[in-house]
Every structure is written in C-alpha cells, then in structure tokens.
PDB file of C-alpha atoms and ligand atoms in Angstrom:
ATOM      1  CA  UNK A   1     -42.408  47.173 131.010  1.00 65.00           C
ATOM      2  CA  UNK A   2     -40.986  50.078 129.008  1.00 72.00           C
ATOM      3  CA  UNK A   3     -39.164  48.918 125.898  1.00 74.00           C
ATOM      4  CA  UNK A   4     -35.778  50.024 124.569  1.00 73.00           C
ATOM      5  CA  UNK A   5     -37.329  52.625 122.269  1.00 79.00           C
ATOM      6  CA  UNK A   6     -39.098  54.300 125.238  1.00 91.00           C
ATOM      7  CA  UNK A   7     -35.734  54.472 126.999  1.00 93.00           C
ATOM      8  CA  UNK A   8     -34.096  55.949 123.900  1.00 95.00           C
ATOM      9  CA  UNK A   9     -36.856  58.560 123.679  1.00 96.00           C
ATOM     10  CA  UNK A  10     -36.456  59.429 127.367  1.00 97.00           C
ATOM     11  CA  UNK A  11     -32.701  59.697 126.898  1.00 97.00           C
ATOM     12  CA  UNK A  12     -33.130  62.043 123.941  1.00 97.00           C
ATOM     13  CA  UNK A  13     -35.424  64.271 126.029  1.00 97.00           C
ATOM     14  CA  UNK A  14     -32.953  64.296 128.918  1.00 98.00           C
ATOM     15  CA  UNK A  15     -30.029  65.097 126.634  1.00 98.00           C
ATOM     16  CA  UNK A  16     -31.867  68.102 125.225  1.00 97.00           C
ATOM     17  CA  UNK A  17     -31.865  69.912 128.605  1.00 97.00           C
ATOM     18  CA  UNK A  18     -29.162  70.922 131.110  1.00 97.00           C
ATOM     19  CA  UNK A  19     -27.965  67.960 133.149  1.00 98.00           C
ATOM     20  CA  UNK A  20     -27.305  67.969 136.878  1.00 98.00           C
ATOM     21  CA  UNK A  21     -23.546  68.162 137.343  1.00 98.00           C
ATOM     22  CA  UNK A  22     -23.463  66.266 140.615  1.00 98.00           C
ATOM     23  CA  UNK A  23     -25.846  63.424 141.450  1.00 99.00           C
ATOM     24  CA  UNK A  24     -25.736  61.525 144.742  1.00 99.00           C
ATOM     25  CA  UNK A  25     -27.631  58.353 145.589  1.00 99.00           C
ATOM     26  CA  UNK A  26     -28.710  56.736 148.847  1.00 98.00           C
ATOM     27  CA  UNK A  27     -28.751  53.147 147.615  1.00 98.00           C
ATOM     28  CA  UNK A  28     -31.444  51.661 149.831  1.00 98.00           C
ATOM     29  CA  UNK A  29     -33.446  48.438 149.676  1.00 98.00           C
ATOM     30  CA  UNK A  30     -30.928  45.678 149.014  1.00 98.00           C
ATOM     31  CA  UNK A  31     -32.252  43.723 152.006  1.00 98.00           C
ATOM     32  CA  UNK A  32     -35.896  44.114 150.983  1.00 98.00           C
ATOM     33  CA  UNK A  33     -35.092  43.181 147.390  1.00 98.00           C
ATOM     34  CA  UNK A  34     -33.595  39.928 148.707  1.00 98.00           C
ATOM     35  CA  UNK A  35     -36.359  39.255 151.234  1.00 98.00           C
ATOM     36  CA  UNK A  36     -39.181  39.391 148.696  1.00 98.00           C
ATOM     37  CA  UNK A  37     -37.273  36.784 146.707  1.00 98.00           C
ATOM     38  CA  UNK A  38     -36.626  34.554 149.709  1.00 98.00           C
ATOM     39  CA  UNK A  39     -32.883  35.198 149.398  1.00 98.00           C
ATOM     40  CA  UNK A  40     -30.300  36.098 152.067  1.00 97.00           C
ATOM     41  CA  UNK A  41     -29.570  39.826 152.500  1.00 97.00           C
ATOM     42  CA  UNK A  42     -26.123  39.363 151.019  1.00 97.00           C
ATOM     43  CA  UNK A  43     -27.707  38.335 147.700  1.00 98.00           C
ATOM     44  CA  UNK A  44     -29.365  41.756 147.699  1.00 98.00           C
ATOM     45  CA  UNK A  45     -26.032  43.470 148.260  1.00 98.00           C
ATOM     46  CA  UNK A  46     -24.474  41.431 145.455  1.00 98.00           C
ATOM     47  CA  UNK A  47     -27.217  42.524 143.085  1.00 98.00           C
ATOM     48  CA  UNK A  48     -26.772  46.038 144.481  1.00 98.00           C
ATOM     49  CA  UNK A  49     -23.122  45.966 143.446  1.00 98.00           C
ATOM     50  CA  UNK A  50     -24.219  45.028 139.918  1.00 98.00           C
ATOM     51  CA  UNK A  51     -26.529  48.066 139.954  1.00 98.00           C
ATOM     52  CA  UNK A  52     -23.567  50.241 141.012  1.00 98.00           C
ATOM     53  CA  UNK A  53     -21.723  49.110 137.868  1.00 98.00           C
ATOM     54  CA  UNK A  54     -24.718  49.714 135.603  1.00 98.00           C
ATOM     55  CA  UNK A  55     -25.602  53.127 137.033  1.00 98.00           C
ATOM     56  CA  UNK A  56     -21.976  54.307 136.989  1.00 98.00           C
ATOM     57  CA  UNK A  57     -21.767  53.370 133.321  1.00 98.00           C
ATOM     58  CA  UNK A  58     -25.090  55.086 132.580  1.00 98.00           C
ATOM     59  CA  UNK A  59     -24.117  58.290 134.415  1.00 98.00           C
ATOM     60  CA  UNK A  60     -20.814  58.457 132.546  1.00 98.00           C
ATOM     61  CA  UNK A  61     -22.484  57.840 129.207  1.00 98.00           C
ATOM     62  CA  UNK A  62     -24.975  60.591 129.905  1.00 98.00           C
ATOM     63  CA  UNK A  63     -22.241  63.080 130.779  1.00 98.00           C
ATOM     64  CA  UNK A  64     -22.774  63.641 134.492  1.00 98.00           C
ATOM     65  CA  UNK A  65     -19.632  65.142 136.074  1.00 98.00           C
ATOM     66  CA  UNK A  66     -19.860  63.649 139.546  1.00 98.00           C
ATOM     67  CA  UNK A  67     -21.697  60.631 140.952  1.00 99.00           C
ATOM     68  CA  UNK A  68     -21.551  60.068 144.704  1.00 99.00           C
ATOM     69  CA  UNK A  69     -22.845  56.802 146.153  1.00 99.00           C
ATOM     70  CA  UNK A  70     -23.660  56.086 149.805  1.00 98.00           C
ATOM     71  CA  UNK A  71     -22.106  52.633 149.954  1.00 98.00           C
ATOM     72  CA  UNK A  72     -21.522  52.258 153.715  1.00 98.00           C
ATOM     73  CA  UNK A  73     -22.574  54.602 156.483  1.00 98.00           C
ATOM     74  CA  UNK A  74     -20.826  55.192 159.773  1.00 97.00           C
ATOM     75  CA  UNK A  75     -23.889  53.607 161.370  1.00 96.00           C
ATOM     76  CA  UNK A  76     -23.633  50.491 159.153  1.00 97.00           C
ATOM     77  CA  UNK A  77     -20.678  49.331 161.291  1.00 98.00           C
ATOM     78  CA  UNK A  78     -23.293  48.231 163.840  1.00 98.00           C
ATOM     79  CA  UNK A  79     -24.852  45.686 161.439  1.00 97.00           C
ATOM     80  CA  UNK A  80     -24.200  41.968 162.086  1.00 96.00           C
ATOM     81  CA  UNK A  81     -20.498  41.194 161.604  1.00 97.00           C
ATOM     82  CA  UNK A  82     -21.094  38.744 158.744  1.00 97.00           C
ATOM     83  CA  UNK A  83     -23.063  41.364 156.773  1.00 97.00           C
ATOM     84  CA  UNK A  84     -20.321  43.970 157.304  1.00 98.00           C
ATOM     85  CA  UNK A  85     -17.744  41.399 156.195  1.00 98.00           C
ATOM     86  CA  UNK A  86     -19.778  40.562 153.068  1.00 98.00           C
ATOM     87  CA  UNK A  87     -20.097  44.249 152.160  1.00 98.00           C
ATOM     88  CA  UNK A  88     -16.344  44.772 152.543  1.00 98.00           C
ATOM     89  CA  UNK A  89     -15.719  41.759 150.323  1.00 98.00           C
ATOM     90  CA  UNK A  90     -18.097  43.100 147.665  1.00 98.00           C
ATOM     91  CA  UNK A  91     -16.274  46.399 147.756  1.00 98.00           C
ATOM     92  CA  UNK A  92     -12.879  44.810 147.207  1.00 98.00           C
ATOM     93  CA  UNK A  93     -14.348  42.709 144.415  1.00 98.00           C
ATOM     94  CA  UNK A  94     -15.888  45.800 142.823  1.00 98.00           C
ATOM     95  CA  UNK A  95     -12.600  47.703 142.985  1.00 98.00           C
ATOM     96  CA  UNK A  96     -10.629  44.784 141.541  1.00 97.00           C
ATOM     97  CA  UNK A  97     -13.054  44.107 138.711  1.00 97.00           C
ATOM     98  CA  UNK A  98     -13.825  47.707 137.776  1.00 97.00           C
ATOM     99  CA  UNK A  99     -10.379  49.291 137.725  1.00 97.00           C
ATOM    100  CA  UNK A 100      -9.920  48.639 133.991  1.00 97.00           C
ATOM    101  CA  UNK A 101     -13.381  49.883 133.066  1.00 97.00           C
ATOM    102  CA  UNK A 102     -12.955  53.019 135.186  1.00 98.00           C
ATOM    103  CA  UNK A 103      -9.648  53.731 133.483  1.00 98.00           C
ATOM    104  CA  UNK A 104     -10.998  53.025 130.007  1.00 97.00           C
ATOM    105  CA  UNK A 105     -13.878  55.442 130.565  1.00 98.00           C
ATOM    106  CA  UNK A 106     -11.933  58.266 132.160  1.00 98.00           C
ATOM    107  CA  UNK A 107     -13.655  57.803 135.530  1.00 98.00           C
ATOM    108  CA  UNK A 108     -11.724  59.054 138.541  1.00 98.00           C
ATOM    109  CA  UNK A 109     -12.429  57.086 141.721  1.00 98.00           C
ATOM    110  CA  UNK A 110     -12.689  59.035 144.942  1.00 98.00           C
ATOM    111  CA  UNK A 111     -13.741  58.049 148.460  1.00 98.00           C
ATOM    112  CA  UNK A 112     -15.125  60.059 151.367  1.00 98.00           C
ATOM    113  CA  UNK A 113     -15.669  59.111 154.988  1.00 98.00           C
ATOM    114  CA  UNK A 114     -13.665  57.902 157.939  1.00 97.00           C
ATOM    115  CA  UNK A 115     -11.541  55.743 155.640  1.00 97.00           C
ATOM    116  CA  UNK A 116      -9.056  54.849 158.396  1.00 97.00           C
ATOM    117  CA  UNK A 117     -11.712  52.626 159.864  1.00 97.00           C
ATOM    118  CA  UNK A 118     -11.923  50.417 156.790  1.00 98.00           C
ATOM    119  CA  UNK A 119     -10.147  47.039 156.896  1.00 98.00           C
ATOM    120  CA  UNK A 120      -6.593  47.321 155.521  1.00 97.00           C
ATOM    121  CA  UNK A 121      -7.366  45.285 152.391  1.00 97.00           C
ATOM    122  CA  UNK A 122     -10.210  47.652 151.462  1.00 98.00           C
ATOM    123  CA  UNK A 123      -8.157  50.747 152.257  1.00 98.00           C
ATOM    124  CA  UNK A 124      -5.173  49.666 150.203  1.00 97.00           C
ATOM    125  CA  UNK A 125      -7.265  48.572 147.205  1.00 98.00           C
ATOM    126  CA  UNK A 126      -9.169  51.842 147.355  1.00 98.00           C
ATOM    127  CA  UNK A 127      -5.934  53.793 147.423  1.00 97.00           C
ATOM    128  CA  UNK A 128      -4.427  51.922 144.491  1.00 97.00           C
ATOM    129  CA  UNK A 129      -7.533  52.391 142.300  1.00 98.00           C
ATOM    130  CA  UNK A 130      -7.714  56.035 143.385  1.00 98.00           C
ATOM    131  CA  UNK A 131      -4.131  56.587 142.300  1.00 98.00           C
ATOM    132  CA  UNK A 132      -4.477  54.609 139.082  1.00 98.00           C
ATOM    133  CA  UNK A 133      -7.568  56.589 138.007  1.00 98.00           C
ATOM    134  CA  UNK A 134      -6.469  60.012 139.295  1.00 98.00           C
ATOM    135  CA  UNK A 135      -6.045  61.403 135.768  1.00 98.00           C
ATOM    136  CA  UNK A 136      -9.636  60.553 134.720  1.00 98.00           C
ATOM    137  CA  UNK A 137     -11.338  63.582 133.178  1.00 97.00           C
ATOM    138  CA  UNK A 138     -14.727  62.076 132.349  1.00 97.00           C
ATOM    139  CA  UNK A 139     -16.512  61.726 135.681  1.00 98.00           C
ATOM    140  CA  UNK A 140     -15.690  61.494 139.365  1.00 98.00           C
ATOM    141  CA  UNK A 141     -17.196  58.467 141.085  1.00 98.00           C
ATOM    142  CA  UNK A 142     -17.141  59.034 144.830  1.00 98.00           C
ATOM    143  CA  UNK A 143     -17.874  56.159 147.189  1.00 98.00           C
ATOM    144  CA  UNK A 144     -19.033  57.294 150.616  1.00 98.00           C
ATOM    145  CA  UNK A 145     -17.601  54.651 152.950  1.00 98.00           C
ATOM    146  CA  UNK A 146     -17.740  54.710 156.720  1.00 98.00           C
ATOM    147  CA  UNK A 147     -19.393  58.051 155.984  1.00 98.00           C
ATOM    148  CA  UNK A 148     -21.576  60.259 158.176  1.00 98.00           C
ATOM    149  CA  UNK A 149     -22.661  63.809 157.386  1.00 98.00           C
ATOM    150  CA  UNK A 150     -22.486  64.958 161.009  1.00 98.00           C
ATOM    151  CA  UNK A 151     -19.050  63.400 161.378  1.00 97.00           C
ATOM    152  CA  UNK A 152     -17.959  65.223 158.212  1.00 98.00           C
ATOM    153  CA  UNK A 153     -19.164  68.533 159.640  1.00 98.00           C
ATOM    154  CA  UNK A 154     -17.326  67.927 162.921  1.00 98.00           C
ATOM    155  CA  UNK A 155     -14.189  67.144 160.900  1.00 97.00           C
ATOM    156  CA  UNK A 156     -14.605  70.342 158.851  1.00 98.00           C
ATOM    157  CA  UNK A 157     -15.201  72.461 161.968  1.00 97.00           C
ATOM    158  CA  UNK A 158     -12.112  71.047 163.680  1.00 97.00           C
ATOM    159  CA  UNK A 159      -9.987  71.729 160.610  1.00 97.00           C
ATOM    160  CA  UNK A 160     -11.296  75.270 160.323  1.00 97.00           C
ATOM    161  CA  UNK A 161     -10.606  75.921 164.015  1.00 96.00           C
ATOM    162  CA  UNK A 162      -7.099  74.428 163.757  1.00 97.00           C
ATOM    163  CA  UNK A 163      -6.302  76.693 160.795  1.00 95.00           C
ATOM    164  CA  UNK A 164      -6.985  79.634 163.053  1.00 95.00           C
ATOM    165  CA  UNK A 165      -8.875  81.873 160.595  1.00 93.00           C
ATOM    166  CA  UNK A 166     -12.567  82.754 160.724  1.00 94.00           C
ATOM    167  CA  UNK A 167     -14.881  79.762 161.037  1.00 93.00           C
ATOM    168  CA  UNK A 168     -17.204  80.849 158.233  1.00 97.00           C
ATOM    169  CA  UNK A 169     -18.991  79.138 155.351  1.00 96.00           C
ATOM    170  CA  UNK A 170     -15.937  79.100 153.111  1.00 97.00           C
ATOM    171  CA  UNK A 171     -13.724  77.655 155.852  1.00 97.00           C
ATOM    172  CA  UNK A 172     -16.203  74.867 156.591  1.00 98.00           C
ATOM    173  CA  UNK A 173     -16.707  74.143 152.908  1.00 97.00           C
ATOM    174  CA  UNK A 174     -12.935  73.825 152.473  1.00 97.00           C
ATOM    175  CA  UNK A 175     -12.749  71.209 155.216  1.00 97.00           C
ATOM    176  CA  UNK A 176     -15.497  68.958 153.862  1.00 98.00           C
ATOM    177  CA  UNK A 177     -14.521  65.571 152.481  1.00 98.00           C
ATOM    178  CA  UNK A 178     -16.355  66.572 149.278  1.00 98.00           C
ATOM    179  CA  UNK A 179     -14.191  69.662 148.789  1.00 97.00           C
ATOM    180  CA  UNK A 180     -13.410  70.063 145.088  1.00 97.00           C
ATOM    181  CA  UNK A 181     -16.554  68.304 143.835  1.00 98.00           C
ATOM    182  CA  UNK A 182     -19.224  70.358 142.068  1.00 98.00           C
ATOM    183  CA  UNK A 183     -22.076  71.413 144.336  1.00 96.00           C
ATOM    184  CA  UNK A 184     -24.765  68.791 144.742  1.00 98.00           C
ATOM    185  CA  UNK A 185     -27.680  69.157 142.325  1.00 98.00           C
ATOM    186  CA  UNK A 186     -29.737  66.005 142.735  1.00 98.00           C
ATOM    187  CA  UNK A 187     -30.035  63.604 145.663  1.00 98.00           C
ATOM    188  CA  UNK A 188     -31.826  60.335 144.921  1.00 98.00           C
ATOM    189  CA  UNK A 189     -33.032  57.797 147.499  1.00 98.00           C
ATOM    190  CA  UNK A 190     -34.372  54.433 146.450  1.00 98.00           C
ATOM    191  CA  UNK A 191     -36.730  52.006 148.149  1.00 98.00           C
ATOM    192  CA  UNK A 192     -39.466  54.267 149.467  1.00 98.00           C
ATOM    193  CA  UNK A 193     -37.919  55.865 152.573  1.00 97.00           C
ATOM    194  CA  UNK A 194     -37.964  59.650 152.630  1.00 98.00           C
ATOM    195  CA  UNK A 195     -35.030  60.514 154.815  1.00 97.00           C
ATOM    196  CA  UNK A 196     -31.493  61.789 154.320  1.00 97.00           C
ATOM    197  CA  UNK A 197     -29.992  59.400 156.899  1.00 97.00           C
ATOM    198  CA  UNK A 198     -26.906  61.472 157.694  1.00 98.00           C
ATOM    199  CA  UNK A 199     -25.821  61.721 154.040  1.00 98.00           C
ATOM    200  CA  UNK A 200     -24.298  64.936 152.618  1.00 98.00           C
ATOM    201  CA  UNK A 201     -26.115  67.124 155.156  1.00 98.00           C
ATOM    202  CA  UNK A 202     -24.300  70.336 154.237  1.00 98.00           C
ATOM    203  CA  UNK A 203     -24.164  69.602 150.521  1.00 98.00           C
ATOM    204  CA  UNK A 204     -27.904  68.852 150.287  1.00 98.00           C
ATOM    205  CA  UNK A 205     -28.844  72.409 151.332  1.00 97.00           C
ATOM    206  CA  UNK A 206     -30.081  73.326 147.844  1.00 95.00           C
ATOM    207  CA  UNK A 207     -30.097  69.938 146.154  1.00 97.00           C
ATOM    208  CA  UNK A 208     -33.284  68.671 144.563  1.00 98.00           C
ATOM    209  CA  UNK A 209     -34.525  65.541 146.321  1.00 98.00           C
ATOM    210  CA  UNK A 210     -35.937  62.602 144.387  1.00 98.00           C
ATOM    211  CA  UNK A 211     -37.484  59.550 146.018  1.00 98.00           C
ATOM    212  CA  UNK A 212     -38.481  56.341 144.273  1.00 98.00           C
ATOM    213  CA  UNK A 213     -40.022  53.109 145.549  1.00 98.00           C
ATOM    214  CA  UNK A 214     -37.699  51.043 143.339  1.00 98.00           C
ATOM    215  CA  UNK A 215     -35.266  48.948 145.404  1.00 98.00           C
ATOM    216  CA  UNK A 216     -31.630  49.735 144.645  1.00 98.00           C
ATOM    217  CA  UNK A 217     -30.836  46.396 142.883  1.00 98.00           C
ATOM    218  CA  UNK A 218     -33.593  47.232 140.358  1.00 98.00           C
ATOM    219  CA  UNK A 219     -32.391  50.811 139.784  1.00 98.00           C
ATOM    220  CA  UNK A 220     -30.969  50.997 136.274  1.00 98.00           C
ATOM    221  CA  UNK A 221     -30.264  53.390 133.421  1.00 98.00           C
ATOM    222  CA  UNK A 222     -33.938  54.014 132.811  1.00 98.00           C
ATOM    223  CA  UNK A 223     -34.531  54.842 136.490  1.00 98.00           C
ATOM    224  CA  UNK A 224     -31.591  57.259 136.402  1.00 98.00           C
ATOM    225  CA  UNK A 225     -32.977  58.951 133.288  1.00 98.00           C
ATOM    226  CA  UNK A 226     -36.398  59.200 134.955  1.00 98.00           C
ATOM    227  CA  UNK A 227     -34.861  60.877 138.015  1.00 98.00           C
ATOM    228  CA  UNK A 228     -32.872  63.307 135.859  1.00 98.00           C
ATOM    229  CA  UNK A 229     -35.963  64.145 133.771  1.00 98.00           C
ATOM    230  CA  UNK A 230     -37.837  64.890 137.011  1.00 98.00           C
ATOM    231  CA  UNK A 231     -34.974  67.148 138.120  1.00 98.00           C
ATOM    232  CA  UNK A 232     -35.034  68.972 134.782  1.00 97.00           C
ATOM    233  CA  UNK A 233     -38.742  69.734 135.179  1.00 95.00           C
ATOM    234  CA  UNK A 234     -38.177  71.622 138.432  1.00 92.00           C
ATOM    235  CA  UNK A 235     -37.396  75.265 138.980  1.00 86.00           C
ATOM    236  CA  UNK A 236     -34.443  75.825 141.305  1.00 76.00           C
ATOM    237  CA  UNK A 237     -34.835  79.089 143.148  1.00 82.00           C
ATOM    238  CA  UNK A 238     -32.053  79.085 145.783  1.00 83.00           C
ATOM    239  CA  UNK A 239     -34.202  81.274 148.039  1.00 85.00           C
ATOM    240  CA  UNK A 240     -35.254  83.729 145.304  1.00 88.00           C
ATOM    241  CA  UNK A 241     -38.779  84.225 143.956  1.00 87.00           C
ATOM    242  CA  UNK A 242     -39.955  82.533 140.768  1.00 86.00           C
ATOM    243  CA  UNK A 243     -40.027  85.927 138.995  1.00 87.00           C
ATOM    244  CA  UNK A 244     -36.481  86.668 140.030  1.00 88.00           C
ATOM    245  CA  UNK A 245     -35.354  83.403 138.485  1.00 87.00           C
ATOM    246  CA  UNK A 246     -37.332  83.535 135.240  1.00 84.00           C
ATOM    247  CA  UNK A 247     -38.531  87.123 134.846  1.00 80.00           C
ATOM    248  CA  UNK A 248     -42.250  87.989 135.309  1.00 74.00           C
ATOM    249  CA  UNK A 249     -44.454  85.426 133.573  1.00 62.00           C
ATOM    250  CA  UNK A 250     -41.366  83.876 132.069  1.00 57.00           C
ATOM    251  CA  UNK A 251     -40.255  80.327 131.838  1.00 49.00           C
ATOM    252  CA  UNK A 252     -36.929  78.983 132.954  1.00 45.00           C
TER     253      UNK A 252
HETATM  254  C1  FPP B 301     -28.879  49.602 151.788  1.00 87.64           C
HETATM  255  O1  FPP B 301     -29.705  48.489 151.707  1.00 87.64           O
HETATM  256  C2  FPP B 301     -27.590  49.343 151.214  1.00 87.64           C
HETATM  257  C3  FPP B 301     -26.416  49.294 151.904  1.00 87.64           C
HETATM  258  C4  FPP B 301     -26.354  49.474 153.367  1.00 87.64           C
HETATM  259  C5  FPP B 301     -25.120  49.041 151.269  1.00 87.64           C
HETATM  260  C6  FPP B 301     -24.972  49.475 149.832  1.00 87.64           C
HETATM  261  C7  FPP B 301     -24.047  48.522 149.191  1.00 87.64           C
HETATM  262  C8  FPP B 301     -24.085  48.134 147.900  1.00 87.64           C
HETATM  263  C9  FPP B 301     -24.992  48.724 146.919  1.00 87.64           C
HETATM  264  C10 FPP B 301     -23.202  47.044 147.392  1.00 87.64           C
HETATM  265  C11 FPP B 301     -21.749  47.246 147.493  1.00 87.64           C
HETATM  266  C12 FPP B 301     -21.274  48.584 147.063  1.00 87.64           C
HETATM  267  C13 FPP B 301     -20.360  48.826 146.098  1.00 87.64           C
HETATM  268  C14 FPP B 301     -19.907  50.213 145.866  1.00 87.64           C
HETATM  269  C15 FPP B 301     -19.805  47.775 145.257  1.00 87.64           C
HETATM  270  P1  FPP B 301     -30.245  47.840 153.043  1.00 87.64           P
HETATM  271  O2  FPP B 301     -29.385  46.687 153.365  1.00 87.64           O
HETATM  272  O3  FPP B 301     -30.344  48.875 154.113  1.00 87.64           O
HETATM  273  O4  FPP B 301     -31.672  47.393 152.581  1.00 87.64           O
HETATM  274  P2  FPP B 301     -32.976  47.241 153.490  1.00 87.64           P
HETATM  275  O5  FPP B 301     -33.270  48.601 154.048  1.00 87.64           O
HETATM  276  O6  FPP B 301     -33.996  46.791 152.496  1.00 87.64           O
HETATM  277  O7  FPP B 301     -32.658  46.213 154.531  1.00 87.64           O
END
C-alpha cells in the first residue's frame, strides 16, 4: 500500500506539469466491488457515492476546471426497478448533503442528459443545487444523468436543423449538453472494461483515454493523481506529427 508521503510526492510531480482542464469518469464496478465482499449491489453504489465525494474534493483541490461523472446512463433505466430507485435515492442524498460543501469550495453543479426523465424529487433537488451553486468559480462538477452520447448528438442535430443555419461542426457543438464546458482532455474508466459505453462520444474525439482495473468505490485521490500523471506523460498530437508538435528531435 502506498503511504501518505508517496501520495504527496506524486501530487508534487503532478502539480509541476500542466493539468487536464476537463476530466470525465465512467464510474464502473460498484456491483463487482459489492459482490466480492458478499454485499448487495446497492452497498457498492453507496460506497460509490462516497468515492464521488472524495474524488470531487480531490479534483477541486488539484485545480481541475471541470469534472464530469457518468452517474446514470440512458440504458441504466432498464436495470431492476429497486436498483434504479436506490440510485435515485443516493443522488438525492448526495445533493442534499453536498450542497454546503459545493458552495464552500466554489464548485458549480451542472447536469447533462435527458433530465426530464428523472423523478420529480431528483429533478427539483438538482435544480435547486444548480441554482444555489451557479456562481461557483472554482470547478464545474457535471453529473451525467439519464445520459446517452448518441441521444445527445440527436438532440444537437435537431437543434441545429431547427435553427435553420448550416449543420456544421460549430452548430452541432453549440447544441451539445456540454456546451460551455472546456473540451475534454482525459476520459477515465474504472473496473477493467475498455469501452466508452455511449459516454461523451463527440467530446472524446481527441481525449486521452485511461483505463484502470480499480473498481469505482476504491478510486480515490491517489488513483486520480495516477491517472493525471499518466495523462501528463503522453504527447497529444491532434492529428499532427510528433515533429510538428515538438519540433524535430524536441520534447514537448
Ligand atoms: C456502475 O457500476 C455504476 C453505476 C451504474 C452508477 C454510478 C453511481 C454512483 C457512483 C453512485 C451515485 C452517484 C452519485 C453522483 C452520488 P455497475 O453497477 O455497473 O457495476 P458492475 O459493472 O460491477 O455491476
């Protein structure tokens, strides 16, 4: 187990280099975390909510501008009704308990997805925390809820068509639910799967992808620092050659 001084050293290294502005996470593995402990799936989600708190705090402390979390996909509506109900309850609980901490730390809460589909108590709580934290300048925490990347693209295309101008990249970009957020730099997925699962399909075009076997409830500040350090060691080329990015024989 790495000790606190290893984490401090890792943090110092990470702070010495440019940070990703926008980090998104596919929080996978709550169910498996619970199963290996002989616990019900909901216990995994509960521990997952605790990880959301810890990682939000860590991202803010580090100075990341935007953190986007895949909390409930459009496809998750098809899970057993009691699991959906438990997730909605955890969300309301999270919003109730965290409002003060979000405010105190200048974190602006945002939500993306087909939010109309959320139960009224989730929707109204979301809206009140969104309004209360709207002035936050420190970091934007976006919860993707009832979210699907394809659905978002359909929404953006419809908006662009309804506006009547050219349906080009800028018009689609302007209709995305993520409009206004910095472009996505780093997409993390926990728990060993290597898929995007309909998350931020457009936004991930040039994002760096990072996969870890750690189940989401065990993902903590150190895991976040490890992912960011991995990101910082990469060369982002956006379709150019290495020489174009760094100069011949040069380093980034
Ligand atoms: C994936 O694990 C996780 C989810 C479908 C939900 C994510 C929800 C939380 C982290 C908790 C509540 C969120 C907030 C914002 C408070 P899985 O159930 O698919 O795990 P498995 O693949 O191991 O079964």
